[in-house]
Amino acid sequence: MFKELKILDESDKRLRVKSEKVTFPLSTEYKKLIKQIIKHLKYSQIEETQKKYNLRPGMGLAFVQLGIHKQIIVIVEEVEENVFENYVVINPEIVSHSVEKIAAEAGEGCLSVNREIDGHVTRYARVTIKGFDENGNELKIRAREELAIAFQHEIDHLNGILFYDRIDKNKPFLTDEEIRFI
Ligand code: ZN
């Protein structure tokens, strides 16, 4: 059975509240919610289920987007056609990053932002993330390119930041000389 998630819209002030650290053991309620988020993100990326359930495609979600101010992020990446890699990171932190920066050429999207936003968001090309898995075991993830952008986008949510906050209002579009696009 597929139960659709109630995702907060950008107009909701709760998205601007910082999330708190999570303590272990994780509640069964949160574990259930994580499973539901993974399913939602996966279904949103598969054409058939995306249409069937009328989902907007997305690869990441933070608990704050459900109105729960806990530091939990979920990313589902399609690594090859219909093959998905799931990342669940609790209390995530960027512990190091590349000097090089990148931007998604088409701009970023967000399941809480139901409109087109013009402009490029500057992100680190590579990041190392530390955090914990659902069982409280330490995690260390190295992410690059699109996955690195996804992690930075989701960690921003935990600090009440939306991607368009990072678009330069005076110069929303970058050029090839200024940044490497992916
Ligand atoms: Zn988002």
PDB file of N, CA and C in Angstrom, residues 3 15 17 19 37 47 68 73 75 77 85 88 91 94 103 115 123 134-135 141 144 152-153 155 158 163 167 171:
ATOM      1  N   LYS A   3       1.048   5.150   0.930  1.00  0.00           N
ATOM      2  CA  LYS A   3       0.425   6.262   1.631  1.00  0.00           C
ATOM      3  C   LYS A   3       1.227   7.520   1.316  1.00  0.00           C
ATOM      4  N   LEU A  15       9.180  25.413   8.061  1.00  0.00           N
ATOM      5  CA  LEU A  15      10.364  25.053   7.269  1.00  0.00           C
ATOM      6  C   LEU A  15      11.574  25.903   7.633  1.00  0.00           C
ATOM      7  N   VAL A  17      12.399  26.718  10.731  1.00  0.00           N
ATOM      8  CA  VAL A  17      12.855  26.394  12.088  1.00  0.00           C
ATOM      9  C   VAL A  17      13.975  25.347  12.005  1.00  0.00           C
ATOM     10  N   SER A  19      16.325  22.221  12.917  1.00  0.00           N
ATOM     11  CA  SER A  19      16.033  20.890  13.462  1.00  0.00           C
ATOM     12  C   SER A  19      16.992  20.530  14.588  1.00  0.00           C
ATOM     13  N   ILE A  37       9.253   7.488   3.477  1.00  0.00           N
ATOM     14  CA  ILE A  37       9.932   8.521   2.678  1.00  0.00           C
ATOM     15  C   ILE A  37      10.713   7.869   1.537  1.00  0.00           C
ATOM     16  N   GLU A  47       8.719   6.361 -13.566  1.00  0.00           N
ATOM     17  CA  GLU A  47       7.688   6.995 -14.382  1.00  0.00           C
ATOM     18  C   GLU A  47       6.282   6.468 -14.088  1.00  0.00           C
ATOM     19  N   ILE A  68       8.508  17.837  11.248  1.00  0.00           N
ATOM     20  CA  ILE A  68       9.191  17.221  12.395  1.00  0.00           C
ATOM     21  C   ILE A  68      10.618  17.773  12.460  1.00  0.00           C
ATOM     22  N   ILE A  73      17.744  13.056   7.378  1.00  0.00           N
ATOM     23  CA  ILE A  73      17.570  13.292   5.942  1.00  0.00           C
ATOM     24  C   ILE A  73      17.573  11.958   5.197  1.00  0.00           C
ATOM     25  N   ILE A  75      17.896  10.393   1.174  1.00  0.00           N
ATOM     26  CA  ILE A  75      18.168  10.635  -0.244  1.00  0.00           C
ATOM     27  C   ILE A  75      18.064   9.305  -0.978  1.00  0.00           C
ATOM     28  N   GLU A  77      18.865   7.871  -4.657  1.00  0.00           N
ATOM     29  CA  GLU A  77      19.531   8.193  -5.913  1.00  0.00           C
ATOM     30  C   GLU A  77      19.366   7.053  -6.909  1.00  0.00           C
ATOM     31  N   GLU A  85      19.802   3.724  -4.849  1.00  0.00           N
ATOM     32  CA  GLU A  85      20.651   3.671  -3.656  1.00  0.00           C
ATOM     33  C   GLU A  85      20.009   4.603  -2.629  1.00  0.00           C
ATOM     34  N   VAL A  88      20.155   7.196   4.385  1.00  0.00           N
ATOM     35  CA  VAL A  88      19.432   7.734   5.537  1.00  0.00           C
ATOM     36  C   VAL A  88      20.511   8.212   6.491  1.00  0.00           C
ATOM     37  N   ASN A  91      21.544  13.185  12.139  1.00  0.00           N
ATOM     38  CA  ASN A  91      22.487  14.201  12.636  1.00  0.00           C
ATOM     39  C   ASN A  91      23.654  14.406  11.660  1.00  0.00           C
ATOM     40  N   ILE A  94      28.596  18.156   7.420  1.00  0.00           N
ATOM     41  CA  ILE A  94      29.623  18.180   6.378  1.00  0.00           C
ATOM     42  C   ILE A  94      30.949  18.390   7.091  1.00  0.00           C
ATOM     43  N   ALA A 103      27.272  23.709 -10.004  1.00  0.00           N
ATOM     44  CA  ALA A 103      25.860  24.080  -9.916  1.00  0.00           C
ATOM     45  C   ALA A 103      25.072  23.200 -10.877  1.00  0.00           C
ATOM     46  N   ARG A 115       6.879  25.561  -7.547  1.00  0.00           N
ATOM     47  CA  ARG A 115       6.923  26.521  -8.660  1.00  0.00           C
ATOM     48  C   ARG A 115       8.329  26.494  -9.237  1.00  0.00           C
ATOM     49  N   ARG A 123      27.269  25.102  -5.184  1.00  0.00           N
ATOM     50  CA  ARG A 123      27.480  24.024  -4.204  1.00  0.00           C
ATOM     51  C   ARG A 123      28.910  23.505  -4.318  1.00  0.00           C
ATOM     52  N   GLU A 134      20.251   4.458  11.083  1.00  0.00           N
ATOM     53  CA  GLU A 134      19.050   4.302  11.909  1.00  0.00           C
ATOM     54  C   GLU A 134      19.297   3.578  13.228  1.00  0.00           C
ATOM     55  N   ASN A 135      20.373   2.793  13.253  1.00  0.00           N
ATOM     56  CA  ASN A 135      20.669   2.036  14.478  1.00  0.00           C
ATOM     57  C   ASN A 135      21.688   2.738  15.367  1.00  0.00           C
ATOM     58  N   ILE A 141      30.148   9.300   4.631  1.00  0.00           N
ATOM     59  CA  ILE A 141      29.784   9.179   3.213  1.00  0.00           C
ATOM     60  C   ILE A 141      30.533  10.229   2.410  1.00  0.00           C
ATOM     61  N   ARG A 144      29.774  13.082  -4.423  1.00  0.00           N
ATOM     62  CA  ARG A 144      30.236  14.013  -5.450  1.00  0.00           C
ATOM     63  C   ARG A 144      29.105  14.314  -6.434  1.00  0.00           C
ATOM     64  N   GLN A 152      23.928  18.621   0.316  1.00  0.00           N
ATOM     65  CA  GLN A 152      24.005  20.020   0.753  1.00  0.00           C
ATOM     66  C   GLN A 152      22.604  20.644   0.824  1.00  0.00           C
ATOM     67  N   HIS A 153      21.754  20.291  -0.133  1.00  0.00           N
ATOM     68  CA  HIS A 153      20.377  20.789  -0.161  1.00  0.00           C
ATOM     69  C   HIS A 153      19.611  20.305   1.087  1.00  0.00           C
ATOM     70  N   ILE A 155      20.842  19.101   3.983  1.00  0.00           N
ATOM     71  CA  ILE A 155      21.421  19.611   5.234  1.00  0.00           C
ATOM     72  C   ILE A 155      21.015  21.081   5.432  1.00  0.00           C
ATOM     73  N   LEU A 158      17.859  21.399   7.354  1.00  0.00           N
ATOM     74  CA  LEU A 158      17.963  21.230   8.807  1.00  0.00           C
ATOM     75  C   LEU A 158      18.298  22.557   9.499  1.00  0.00           C
ATOM     76  N   PHE A 163      16.709  26.271  -0.965  1.00  0.00           N
ATOM     77  CA  PHE A 163      17.755  26.430  -1.992  1.00  0.00           C
ATOM     78  C   PHE A 163      17.770  27.817  -2.613  1.00  0.00           C
ATOM     79  N   ILE A 167      20.436  31.734  -4.120  1.00  0.00           N
ATOM     80  CA  ILE A 167      20.538  32.309  -5.463  1.00  0.00           C
ATOM     81  C   ILE A 167      20.762  33.817  -5.321  1.00  0.00           C
ATOM     82  N   LYS A 171      22.250  38.577  -9.537  1.00  0.00           N
ATOM     83  CA  LYS A 171      22.824  37.862 -10.675  1.00  0.00           C
ATOM     84  C   LYS A 171      22.489  36.372 -10.520  1.00  0.00           C
TER      85      LYS A 171
END
